[in-house]
Coordinates of C-alpha atoms and ligand atoms in Angstrom, one line a residue:
Chain A
M1 CA 6.1 45.7 56.1
A2 CA 2.5 46.8 55.8
Q3 CA 3.2 49.8 54.0
Y4 CA 4.1 48.1 50.7
P5 CA 1.2 47.4 48.4
L6 CA 0.6 44.2 46.7
L7 CA 2.1 45.2 43.3
R8 CA 4.2 48.0 42.9
I9 CA 5.3 49.5 39.7
S10 CA 8.3 52.2 39.5
G11 CA 10.3 53.6 36.9
L12 CA 8.9 51.0 34.2
R13 CA 9.9 51.4 31.0
K14 CA 10.1 49.7 27.5
V15 CA 11.3 50.5 24.0
F16 CA 10.9 48.6 21.0
G17 CA 13.3 49.8 18.6
G18 CA 12.5 53.3 18.4
V19 CA 8.8 53.2 19.8
I20 CA 8.8 54.2 23.3
A21 CA 5.7 52.1 24.6
V22 CA 6.1 52.2 27.9
D23 CA 7.8 55.6 29.7
D24 CA 8.9 55.8 33.3
L25 CA 5.3 54.6 34.7
D26 CA 4.5 54.2 38.3
F27 CA 1.6 53.0 40.0
D28 CA 0.5 50.5 43.0
A29 CA -2.4 48.1 43.2
D30 CA -3.5 47.4 46.7
T31 CA -4.5 44.3 47.8
G32 CA -8.2 43.7 47.5
S33 CA -8.8 46.6 45.1
I34 CA -9.3 46.8 41.4
T35 CA -7.0 49.3 39.6
A36 CA -8.3 50.4 36.2
L37 CA -5.3 51.0 33.6
I38 CA -6.7 53.2 30.8
G39 CA -5.7 55.2 27.8
P40 CA -5.8 55.3 24.2
N41 CA -4.9 52.6 21.8
G42 CA -1.5 52.0 21.5
A43 CA -0.8 53.8 24.7
G44 CA 1.2 50.5 26.0
K45 CA -1.5 49.1 28.3
T46 CA -0.9 45.4 27.1
T47 CA 2.7 45.8 27.1
V48 CA 2.6 46.7 30.8
F49 CA 0.6 43.2 31.2
N50 CA 3.7 41.6 29.4
M51 CA 6.2 42.9 31.6
I52 CA 4.2 42.1 34.9
T53 CA 3.7 38.4 33.8
G54 CA 7.3 37.8 32.4
F55 CA 6.3 37.8 28.8
L56 CA 8.5 40.8 27.8
P57 CA 11.8 42.0 29.9
P58 CA 11.4 45.8 31.2
T59 CA 13.9 48.2 29.4
D60 CA 14.2 49.5 32.9
G61 CA 12.4 49.9 35.7
E62 CA 11.1 47.7 38.8
I63 CA 8.1 45.7 39.4
L64 CA 7.3 44.5 43.1
F65 CA 5.1 41.9 43.9
V66 CA 4.7 41.0 47.3
E67 CA 7.9 42.7 48.0
R68 CA 9.7 40.6 45.4
K69 CA 11.3 41.9 42.5
I70 CA 9.6 40.0 39.5
E71 CA 10.7 41.7 36.4
K72 CA 13.6 39.4 35.3
L73 CA 11.5 36.0 36.1
P74 CA 9.9 34.0 33.2
S75 CA 6.3 33.6 32.9
H76 CA 5.8 30.4 34.3
R77 CA 7.6 31.3 38.0
V78 CA 5.2 34.4 38.0
A79 CA 2.2 32.3 37.7
R80 CA 3.5 30.3 40.5
M81 CA 3.7 33.5 42.3
G82 CA 0.2 34.3 42.0
V83 CA -0.3 36.3 38.7
A84 CA -3.0 35.3 36.2
R85 CA -4.0 37.0 33.4
T86 CA -6.1 36.7 30.4
F87 CA -5.4 37.9 26.9
Q88 CA -6.9 40.8 24.8
H89 CA -6.9 38.4 22.0
V90 CA -8.8 35.8 23.7
Q91 CA -6.6 32.2 24.1
V92 CA -8.0 29.4 24.8
F93 CA -6.9 25.8 24.0
S94 CA -9.1 25.4 21.2
Q95 CA -8.6 21.6 20.7
M96 CA -9.5 20.8 24.4
S97 CA -12.6 20.9 26.6
V98 CA -13.9 23.8 28.2
L99 CA -13.3 21.5 31.3
E100 CA -9.8 20.8 30.6
N101 CA -9.0 24.4 30.0
V102 CA -10.2 24.9 33.6
M103 CA -8.0 22.0 34.8
V104 CA -4.6 23.8 32.9
G105 CA -5.4 26.6 34.8
R106 CA -4.8 24.5 37.9
H107 CA -1.3 23.9 37.1
T108 CA 0.3 26.0 39.7
R109 CA -1.9 24.0 42.1
S110 CA -0.7 21.0 41.6
K111 CA 2.6 19.1 41.2
T112 CA 2.8 15.5 40.0
G113 CA 6.3 15.6 38.0
L114 CA 7.3 13.5 35.2
F115 CA 8.1 10.2 37.3
L116 CA 4.8 10.0 38.7
S117 CA 3.0 10.9 35.8
L118 CA 4.4 8.1 33.7
L119 CA 4.1 5.6 36.4
T120 CA 0.5 5.9 37.8
P121 CA -2.8 5.5 35.8
P122 CA -4.6 8.8 36.3
F123 CA -7.6 7.2 38.4
W124 CA -4.8 6.1 40.6
R125 CA -3.8 9.9 41.1
P126 CA -5.9 11.4 43.8
E127 CA -4.3 14.9 42.7
E128 CA -5.8 14.5 39.3
R129 CA -9.5 14.0 41.0
R130 CA -8.7 17.1 42.7
I131 CA -7.7 19.0 40.0
E132 CA -11.1 17.8 38.1
E133 CA -13.2 19.0 41.2
K134 CA -11.5 22.4 41.6
A135 CA -12.0 23.2 37.5
R136 CA -15.5 22.4 37.9
E137 CA -16.0 24.6 40.7
W138 CA -14.6 27.4 39.1
L139 CA -16.7 26.6 36.1
S140 CA -19.9 27.2 38.0
F141 CA -18.2 30.4 39.5
V142 CA -18.6 31.4 36.1
G143 CA -22.0 29.9 35.2
M144 CA -20.5 27.6 32.7
E145 CA -20.7 24.0 34.4
G146 CA -23.5 22.9 31.4
I147 CA -21.0 23.1 28.6
A148 CA -18.1 21.5 30.6
D149 CA -17.5 18.9 27.6
R150 CA -17.7 21.4 24.6
P151 CA -14.5 22.0 22.9
A152 CA -13.5 25.5 23.5
G153 CA -12.8 26.3 20.3
S154 CA -16.5 25.9 19.2
L155 CA -17.8 28.6 21.8
P156 CA -19.2 31.8 21.1
L157 CA -16.5 34.9 22.1
G158 CA -18.8 36.1 25.2
N159 CA -18.1 32.3 26.6
Q160 CA -14.7 31.9 25.6
R161 CA -13.7 34.8 27.6
M162 CA -15.4 34.0 30.7
L163 CA -13.8 30.9 30.1
E164 CA -10.4 32.5 30.2
V165 CA -11.5 34.3 33.3
A166 CA -12.2 30.9 34.8
R167 CA -9.3 29.4 33.7
A168 CA -7.2 32.4 35.3
L169 CA -9.3 32.1 38.8
A170 CA -8.6 28.3 38.8
A171 CA -5.2 28.8 39.7
E172 CA -6.5 31.1 42.7
P173 CA -4.1 34.0 42.1
K174 CA -3.6 37.0 44.4
L175 CA -3.4 39.3 41.1
L176 CA -5.4 38.9 38.4
L177 CA -4.8 41.0 35.3
L178 CA -7.8 41.0 33.0
D179 CA -7.1 42.5 29.2
E180 CA -10.0 44.1 27.9
P181 CA -12.1 41.5 29.2
A182 CA -15.5 43.0 28.1
S183 CA -14.3 43.6 24.4
G184 CA -16.4 42.1 21.9
L185 CA -18.9 41.1 24.3
N186 CA -22.7 42.5 23.8
A187 CA -24.3 44.7 26.5
R188 CA -25.8 41.5 28.5
E189 CA -22.3 40.2 28.7
T190 CA -20.6 42.9 29.5
L191 CA -23.1 43.4 32.3
A192 CA -22.2 39.7 33.4
M193 CA -18.6 40.3 33.2
G194 CA -18.3 43.8 35.4
E195 CA -20.7 41.5 38.2
L196 CA -18.5 38.9 37.7
I197 CA -15.3 40.9 38.6
G198 CA -17.2 42.5 41.4
R199 CA -17.4 38.6 42.8
I200 CA -14.1 38.5 42.2
R201 CA -12.9 41.1 44.0
E202 CA -15.0 40.0 46.9
M203 CA -13.1 37.1 47.3
G204 CA -9.9 39.6 48.5
I205 CA -8.0 38.9 44.6
T206 CA -6.8 42.0 43.5
V207 CA -7.8 43.0 40.2
L208 CA -5.7 45.1 37.4
L209 CA -8.0 46.0 34.6
V210 CA -7.3 46.9 30.8
E211 CA -10.7 48.0 29.4
H212 CA -12.5 50.6 27.1
D213 CA -15.8 50.3 28.0
M214 CA -15.6 53.5 30.2
E215 CA -18.9 52.7 31.8
L216 CA -17.6 49.3 33.1
V217 CA -14.4 50.9 34.3
M218 CA -15.9 53.7 36.6
E219 CA -18.5 51.6 38.0
I220 CA -16.1 48.8 39.3
S221 CA -13.0 50.5 39.8
D222 CA -11.4 52.0 43.0
Q223 CA -8.3 53.6 41.3
V224 CA -8.2 54.4 37.9
V225 CA -4.5 55.1 36.1
V226 CA -4.6 56.8 32.8
V227 CA -1.3 56.5 30.3
N228 CA -1.0 58.2 26.9
F229 CA 1.9 57.5 24.6
G230 CA 3.4 55.2 27.7
R231 CA 3.5 58.0 30.2
R232 CA 1.1 58.1 33.0
I233 CA -1.1 61.4 32.7
A234 CA -3.4 61.0 35.8
A235 CA -4.5 58.7 38.4
G236 CA -7.1 58.9 41.0
T237 CA -10.7 57.7 41.6
P238 CA -13.0 57.3 38.8
A239 CA -14.4 60.6 39.9
E240 CA -11.1 62.5 40.0
V241 CA -9.9 61.2 36.9
Q242 CA -13.1 61.8 34.9
L243 CA -12.6 65.7 35.5
D244 CA -9.0 65.7 34.7
P245 CA -8.4 68.2 32.0
D246 CA -5.2 66.1 30.4
V247 CA -7.5 62.9 30.6
I248 CA -10.4 64.7 28.8
A249 CA -7.5 66.1 26.0
A250 CA -6.0 62.7 25.5
Y251 CA -9.7 61.2 25.1
L252 CA -11.0 63.8 22.8
G253 CA -7.9 64.3 21.0
E254 CA -7.3 60.9 19.8
Chain B
M1 CA -6.2 7.4 30.2
E2 CA -9.8 7.1 28.9
R3 CA -11.9 4.0 28.8
R4 CA -11.2 3.7 25.0
D5 CA -7.8 3.4 25.8
Y6 CA -8.1 0.1 27.8
I7 CA -10.3 -1.2 25.2
G8 CA -7.3 -0.6 23.0
I9 CA -4.9 -2.3 25.1
G10 CA -7.1 -5.1 25.6
V11 CA -7.6 -5.5 21.8
L12 CA -3.6 -5.2 21.5
L13 CA -2.8 -7.9 24.0
A14 CA -5.7 -10.5 22.4
M15 CA -3.9 -9.8 19.1
V16 CA -0.6 -10.5 20.7
I17 CA -1.4 -13.8 22.2
A18 CA -3.3 -14.8 19.0
V19 CA -1.2 -14.0 16.6
P20 CA 1.9 -17.0 17.0
F21 CA -1.4 -19.3 16.7
L22 CA -1.7 -18.2 13.1
V23 CA 1.9 -17.6 12.4
D24 CA 4.5 -20.2 13.5
N25 CA 6.9 -19.3 10.8
P26 CA 10.1 -18.0 12.8
Y27 CA 11.0 -15.8 9.6
Y28 CA 7.7 -14.0 10.3
L29 CA 8.1 -14.1 13.9
G30 CA 11.2 -12.3 13.4
V31 CA 9.5 -9.5 11.7
L32 CA 6.9 -9.4 14.1
V33 CA 9.6 -8.7 17.0
F34 CA 10.9 -6.0 14.6
T35 CA 7.9 -4.7 14.1
A36 CA 7.5 -4.4 18.0
L37 CA 10.8 -2.7 18.7
N38 CA 9.7 -0.2 15.9
C39 CA 6.3 0.4 17.9
L40 CA 8.5 1.3 21.0
T41 CA 10.6 3.6 19.4
C42 CA 7.4 5.4 17.5
I43 CA 5.6 5.6 20.9
G44 CA 8.3 7.7 22.2
L45 CA 8.8 9.7 19.1
S46 CA 5.2 10.5 18.8
L47 CA 5.4 11.9 22.2
L48 CA 7.7 14.2 20.8
M49 CA 6.3 14.8 18.0
G50 CA 2.8 14.8 18.8
Y51 CA 2.8 16.4 22.4
A52 CA 6.0 18.1 22.4
G53 CA 5.7 19.4 18.8
Q54 CA 9.0 18.5 17.8
I55 CA 10.9 16.4 15.5
S56 CA 13.8 14.2 15.8
L57 CA 15.9 13.1 13.0
G58 CA 18.1 11.5 15.4
H59 CA 16.1 8.4 16.6
A60 CA 18.1 5.9 14.8
A61 CA 21.1 7.3 16.7
F62 CA 19.4 6.8 20.3
I63 CA 18.4 3.4 19.0
A64 CA 22.1 2.9 18.1
L65 CA 23.3 4.2 21.9
G66 CA 21.3 1.5 23.2
A67 CA 22.4 -1.4 21.0
Y68 CA 26.1 -0.5 21.2
S69 CA 25.8 0.2 25.1
S70 CA 24.3 -3.7 25.4
A71 CA 26.8 -4.8 22.8
L72 CA 29.6 -3.6 24.5
L73 CA 29.0 -3.8 28.0
T74 CA 27.8 -7.2 28.0
T75 CA 30.5 -8.5 25.5
L76 CA 33.6 -6.4 26.9
A77 CA 32.9 -5.7 30.6
G78 CA 30.8 -9.1 30.9
W79 CA 27.7 -7.0 32.3
S80 CA 24.5 -8.6 32.6
P81 CA 22.1 -7.8 29.6
W82 CA 19.7 -5.9 31.9
A83 CA 22.2 -3.7 33.7
A84 CA 23.8 -3.0 30.2
M85 CA 20.4 -2.3 28.9
G86 CA 19.7 0.2 31.8
A87 CA 23.4 1.8 31.1
G88 CA 22.3 2.5 27.6
A89 CA 19.0 3.8 28.7
V90 CA 21.1 6.4 31.1
I91 CA 23.5 7.3 28.4
S92 CA 20.8 8.2 26.0
A93 CA 19.4 10.2 28.5
V94 CA 22.4 12.1 29.4
V95 CA 23.0 12.5 25.5
A96 CA 19.5 13.8 25.0
V97 CA 20.1 16.6 27.6
I98 CA 23.2 17.5 25.8
V99 CA 21.8 17.7 22.1
G100 CA 18.5 18.8 23.5
V101 CA 18.8 21.7 26.0
P102 CA 20.4 24.2 23.7
S103 CA 17.9 23.6 20.9
L104 CA 14.3 23.2 22.9
R105 CA 15.6 26.5 25.0
L106 CA 14.8 28.4 21.4
K107 CA 11.4 28.5 19.8
G108 CA 11.3 27.0 16.3
H109 CA 12.7 23.3 14.6
Y110 CA 16.3 23.8 15.9
L111 CA 16.0 20.0 17.5
A112 CA 15.3 18.3 13.9
M113 CA 18.6 19.7 12.7
A114 CA 20.6 19.1 15.9
T115 CA 19.6 15.6 16.0
L116 CA 20.3 15.3 12.5
G117 CA 23.9 16.3 13.0
F118 CA 23.7 13.9 16.1
S119 CA 22.8 11.1 14.1
A120 CA 25.4 11.5 11.3
I121 CA 28.5 11.8 14.3
V122 CA 27.0 8.7 16.0
H123 CA 27.2 6.7 12.8
I124 CA 30.3 7.6 11.3
V125 CA 31.7 6.8 14.9
A126 CA 30.1 3.2 14.8
I127 CA 31.4 3.0 11.5
A128 CA 35.4 4.2 11.9
A129 CA 35.8 3.7 15.6
V130 CA 36.8 -0.1 14.5
D131 CA 38.8 -0.7 18.0
I132 CA 35.6 -0.2 19.7
T133 CA 32.6 -0.6 17.8
G134 CA 34.1 -3.5 15.4
G135 CA 33.5 -0.7 12.8
P136 CA 31.4 -2.1 9.7
Q137 CA 32.4 -5.8 10.8
G138 CA 30.3 -5.1 13.9
I139 CA 30.0 -7.0 17.3
G140 CA 28.9 -10.3 17.7
G141 CA 28.5 -12.7 20.8
I142 CA 25.6 -10.4 22.6
P143 CA 24.2 -12.7 24.9
Y144 CA 20.5 -13.3 25.6
L145 CA 18.4 -11.6 27.9
S146 CA 16.9 -14.0 30.4
F147 CA 14.8 -14.4 33.8
G148 CA 16.5 -16.5 35.7
D149 CA 16.3 -20.0 34.0
L150 CA 14.2 -18.5 31.4
V151 CA 16.6 -17.7 28.6
L152 CA 14.8 -15.4 25.7
D153 CA 16.4 -17.3 23.1
T154 CA 13.7 -18.3 20.6
D155 CA 11.6 -16.4 18.4
I156 CA 8.5 -16.7 20.2
R157 CA 9.9 -15.9 23.5
F158 CA 11.3 -13.1 22.3
Y159 CA 8.2 -12.1 20.5
Y160 CA 6.2 -12.2 23.5
F161 CA 8.7 -10.3 25.3
S162 CA 9.2 -7.5 23.1
W163 CA 5.4 -6.8 22.8
A164 CA 5.1 -6.7 26.7
V165 CA 7.4 -4.1 26.5
V166 CA 5.4 -2.3 24.1
I167 CA 2.3 -2.7 25.8
I168 CA 3.8 -1.1 29.0
G169 CA 6.1 1.5 27.0
L170 CA 2.2 2.2 25.7
I171 CA 0.4 2.3 29.2
L172 CA 3.0 4.7 30.5
A173 CA 2.9 7.0 27.6
L174 CA -0.9 7.0 28.1
N175 CA -0.2 8.1 32.0
L176 CA 1.9 10.7 30.9
I177 CA -0.5 12.3 28.2
H178 CA -3.3 12.3 30.4
S179 CA -1.4 13.7 33.5
R180 CA -1.1 17.5 34.6
M181 CA 2.1 17.3 32.4
G182 CA 0.7 15.7 29.4
R183 CA -2.3 18.7 29.3
G184 CA 0.5 21.4 29.7
L185 CA 1.6 20.0 26.6
R186 CA -1.5 19.9 24.7
A187 CA -2.3 23.3 26.2
I188 CA 1.0 24.7 24.5
H189 CA -0.4 23.4 20.8
G190 CA -3.3 25.5 21.7
S191 CA -1.9 28.7 22.6
E192 CA 1.8 29.0 23.7
D193 CA 1.2 32.2 25.7
A194 CA -1.7 30.9 27.6
A195 CA 0.1 27.7 28.3
C196 CA 2.9 29.8 30.2
A197 CA 0.6 31.9 32.0
A198 CA -1.1 29.0 33.3
G199 CA 2.3 28.2 34.8
V200 CA 3.3 25.6 32.6
H201 CA 7.3 25.9 31.9
T202 CA 7.6 24.9 28.3
A203 CA 11.0 24.5 27.9
L204 CA 11.4 21.9 30.3
Y205 CA 8.4 20.0 29.6
K206 CA 10.0 19.6 25.7
I207 CA 13.3 18.7 27.6
Q208 CA 11.6 16.0 29.5
I209 CA 9.7 14.9 26.7
F210 CA 12.7 14.2 24.7
I211 CA 14.5 12.3 27.3
I212 CA 11.7 9.8 27.5
S213 CA 11.3 9.5 23.9
A214 CA 15.4 8.9 23.6
V215 CA 15.1 6.6 26.7
Y216 CA 12.4 4.6 24.5
A217 CA 14.6 4.3 21.6
S218 CA 17.6 3.4 23.5
I219 CA 15.7 0.2 25.1
S220 CA 14.3 -0.4 21.7
G221 CA 18.1 -0.8 20.5
S222 CA 19.0 -2.8 23.4
L223 CA 16.6 -5.2 22.6
Y224 CA 17.4 -5.6 19.2
A225 CA 21.4 -6.3 20.4
S226 CA 19.9 -9.2 22.6
Y227 CA 17.5 -10.6 20.1
A228 CA 19.9 -10.7 17.1
T229 CA 23.2 -11.0 19.0
Y230 CA 25.3 -9.5 16.3
I231 CA 25.0 -5.5 15.7
D232 CA 26.5 -3.6 12.9
P233 CA 26.1 -0.1 11.9
G234 CA 23.9 -0.6 8.9
P235 CA 20.6 -0.2 10.4
F236 CA 21.2 3.1 12.4
D237 CA 21.5 5.3 9.7
V238 CA 19.6 8.5 9.0
M239 CA 17.4 6.7 6.5
H240 CA 16.2 4.9 9.5
S241 CA 15.4 7.7 11.6
V242 CA 13.2 9.2 8.8
L243 CA 11.6 6.0 8.2
L244 CA 10.9 6.4 11.9
V245 CA 9.5 9.9 11.6
T246 CA 7.2 8.5 8.6
M247 CA 5.8 5.9 10.4
V248 CA 4.6 8.1 13.3
A249 CA 3.2 10.5 10.7
V250 CA 1.5 8.2 8.6
G251 CA -0.6 6.8 11.8
G252 CA -1.2 10.5 13.0
M253 CA 1.1 11.9 15.2
H254 CA -1.4 13.6 17.6
R255 CA -2.6 10.2 18.8
L256 CA -0.3 7.8 20.4
W257 CA -2.5 4.7 19.0
G258 CA -1.4 6.4 15.7
A259 CA 1.9 5.9 16.2
V260 CA 1.5 1.9 16.8
I261 CA -0.7 1.8 13.8
G262 CA 1.9 3.3 11.5
A263 CA 4.7 1.3 12.8
V264 CA 3.0 -2.0 12.5
L265 CA 2.0 -0.9 8.7
L266 CA 5.2 0.3 7.6
S267 CA 6.9 -2.5 9.2
L268 CA 4.9 -5.1 7.8
L269 CA 4.7 -3.3 4.4
P270 CA 8.1 -4.6 2.8
E271 CA 7.0 -8.3 3.6
I272 CA 3.7 -7.5 2.1
L273 CA 5.2 -6.2 -0.9
S274 CA 7.5 -8.8 -1.6
S275 CA 4.8 -11.1 -1.3
F276 CA 3.3 -9.3 -4.1
S277 CA 6.5 -9.6 -6.1
G278 CA 5.0 -12.5 -8.3
Y279 CA 2.0 -10.0 -9.5
F280 CA 4.6 -7.1 -10.3
Q281 CA 6.4 -9.8 -12.5
M282 CA 3.3 -10.4 -14.4
I283 CA 2.8 -7.0 -15.1
G284 CA 6.3 -7.0 -16.5
L285 CA 8.2 -5.0 -13.4
D286 CA 10.9 -6.4 -11.7
Y287 CA 10.2 -5.8 -8.2
S288 CA 13.3 -5.3 -5.6
Q289 CA 13.7 -3.8 -2.3
D290 CA 14.8 -0.5 -4.3
Y291 CA 11.1 0.3 -4.7
D292 CA 10.7 0.2 -0.8
I293 CA 11.9 3.7 -0.6
L294 CA 9.8 4.8 -3.6
I295 CA 6.7 3.3 -2.2
Y296 CA 7.3 4.8 1.4
G297 CA 7.6 8.2 -0.1
G298 CA 4.6 7.9 -2.2
I299 CA 2.5 6.7 0.9
L300 CA 4.2 9.5 3.1
L301 CA 2.8 12.2 0.2
A302 CA -0.4 10.3 -0.1
I303 CA -0.9 11.0 3.5
M304 CA 0.1 14.1 4.2
L305 CA -2.2 15.5 1.0
F306 CA -4.9 13.4 1.8
L307 CA -5.3 12.6 5.5
P308 CA -3.0 15.0 7.2
E309 CA -4.0 13.8 10.5
G310 CA -2.7 10.2 10.0
L311 CA -4.6 7.0 9.1
F312 CA -6.0 6.7 12.6
S313 CA -7.7 10.0 13.0
G314 CA -8.2 10.7 9.4
G315 CA -9.8 6.9 9.0
R316 CA -12.2 7.9 11.8
S317 CA -13.5 10.7 9.7
L318 CA -13.7 9.2 6.9
F319 CA -15.6 6.3 8.5
R320 CA -17.8 8.9 10.1
Y321 CA -18.2 10.5 6.7
L322 CA -19.2 7.5 5.1
Y323 CA -21.7 6.3 7.8
Q324 CA -23.3 9.7 7.4
K325 CA -23.5 9.6 3.9
F326 CA -24.8 6.0 3.6
S327 CA -27.0 5.7 6.9
P328 CA -30.5 4.6 6.4
A329 CA -31.6 7.7 9.0
E330 CA -30.4 10.3 6.4
E331 CA -33.4 12.0 4.9
E332 CA -31.9 13.4 1.7
G333 CA -32.3 10.4 -1.0
Ligands
ATP401 N1 5.9 42.9 20.5 C1 6.2 44.3 19.9 N2 7.2 44.4 19.4 C2 7.1 46.0 18.8 N3 6.2 46.7 19.1 C3 5.5 46.6 20.1 C4 5.6 45.1 20.5 N4 4.1 45.2 21.4 C5 3.9 46.4 21.5 N5 4.3 47.3 20.3 C6 4.1 48.7 20.3 O1 3.9 49.3 21.7 C7 2.7 50.4 21.4 C8 1.8 50.1 22.9 O2 1.2 48.8 22.3 P1 0.4 48.0 23.4 O3 0.0 46.9 22.8 O4 1.3 48.1 24.8 O5 -0.6 49.0 23.5 P2 -2.3 49.1 24.4 O6 -2.2 50.4 25.0 O7 -2.2 47.8 24.9 O8 -3.2 49.4 22.8 P3 -4.6 48.4 22.6 O9 -5.7 49.4 23.3 O10 -4.8 48.8 21.1 O11 -4.6 47.1 23.0 C9 2.2 50.3 20.1 O12 3.1 51.5 19.5 C10 2.8 48.9 19.6 O13 2.8 48.8 18.3
MG402 MG1 -3.9 46.1 24.5

C-alpha cells in the first residue's frame, strides 16, 4: 500500500449558497513533505483546511488520510487520527497560561476520563505530570519556555502564532496544517517561523502550508499547489510553478 | 488543585468545625444544613455554568428527583436510605442524558429552555400525581440516614455530615477542573474552534458535566428528604432553580469557590434580613418575607452591573485596586 500518500484530496468541492469556494480540487501530500497551498484572497484555501480538519463537511469529494476517508468525521476525531492545525486568525486560549495552552495540545495524547479526573487529585495522576513535561518540551522547541506562566492573551502576535504552532506540535501529529503562520509577523519573526517549519519537517511531520509570503513559500516547500476561485490552476515544484503562465496571470490579474 | 485550593478547604473545614461552638441553637443549625445543601447543588451548577458555559433552570427539579426517590423508595419499598440516594442519583443521571443530549448537541442556550420545561413538568407531577407523590400533602415518615448505630437524627450530627459531603463534593469538583478534561472545558471558553482542533470533544464534555451537576443536585435532594423526614412539592419550584443560578452568579461562576460563597451568603441572607426586621419597622416599613425576592433581584442586578465576575473575583480585584491606591509604596501623593 506504499503507493498511497499520507493525504490525498480528490474531487473536493465546497459550495456556500451560490458561492463555489472549492471546485473539484485534487492534490496529494507525501509523507514528510511540505506542500504549500497558495492563491489570491478568497481562493478557498482556508475552506480546504476546514474540510480536512472536520470543521466543514465537503459538498462533494474525498479526503483520504492514512488511507482512510475522513471527510465525514467530526473535528475531534480527525485530531485523534493525527491531524493538527493552526488558524489564520490566531486562536489562543487567552485566559489560560502559555503552558496550559500547550497542555491542551496534549489532549489527544492523554486519556484520563471523567471518573478518574473526579476521583484523583492532579498530583496523584502520573499522566498529568507527563502532560506538563511534554508541554514544556514543546515550548522549548519553539523557544518560549521562558514565558510559560504568562497569560496567552497578553503575548504579542508573533508569540501567539508560535504558541499556536507549539500547541499543534504537542499533539505530535502526522500532518500539520498551518494557515498563514507568518501573517502579521515582522521580517525577523518570519525568518524564525520559516526555520521552525524546517525543523518540523526534519522530524518527519508532513506540513500543509497556506501562506502569502512568497519568499517563504518558495524557499521551504517541496510542492506548491496554486488555486484560484477554488480551482487548481497549477502544481509542481516552486521553480516550475513560478514560471507557469496561468499562475503569473492569476497573481498579476488580482 | 492548586495550593490555594487546599488552603481554602482547610479554612472551610476549620469554620465548619468551629461554628457549632458559637451557634448551638437548633434553628440556626438547621439553617446551616440548608446552606450546605444549597452549596452542594451550587458547586455542581457552577461546573455547568462556569466551565461548560451552560445554564440550567431546572436544578430544583433534579433536587426533587433525589428527594422523591429517597422518600418513595424508603417509605414504600423499604430500601435503605443510602440505596435510595444512589438510585435517585442514577435516575437523575439518566434524566440528565435525556434532557441534555438533544439540547447540548446544538450550540447556544437550548439547555436553559429544555431544563425550564423539564422543571415545570416535575413540579406539576409532584403536585398532581397524588397517588404516588402524595400531591401537595407530600410524603412523611422518611427514615434518617445512619452509619451503623450512629443515626443522623440530630441537627448537629446532620450539620457535620452535610458539610462533610459539601467538602467532598468540592474536592471532587476541583479535581475535575484541574484535569485534562477541565482544561479542555476552559479551552472551549477561549476558542471553541481551537479546542475542537486540539481534539476536545466539546459536546460530550458538556453532557458529562451536566450529568455530574444533576447528580450533585439529586444527592442534595436526598439529603434534604432524610434530614427533614417530610417533603412536599413546595421547595422544588422554578423559583428555587432561579435562586440557585443567582447564588452561582453572585459568587462568580468562573470559580468553584464563588459558588460556595454565593450559596452561603444568599442562604443566610433571609435570616440576616429578618433579624433586621426591627430596624425596618423603626423606619416605618413592615418587613415581610415577600421583600426577599425584591432584595435578591436587587443584589443580582447590582452584581451583574458592578461586579460581573461575581463577589469572589470581583472582591479580589477591588481589594487589589484599593491596596494599590492606598499602599504607602505608591509614589504619587
Ligand atoms: N463559512 C462560510 N460561509 C459562507 N461563505 C464562506 C464561508 N467560508 C468561506 N466562505 C467563502 O468562500 C470563499 C473562499 O474563502 P476562504 O476563506 O477559503 O479563502 P482563502 O483562500 O482562505 O482566502 P484568504 O487568503 O483571504 O484567507 C470566499 O468567497 C468566502 O467568502
Ligand atoms: Mg484563508
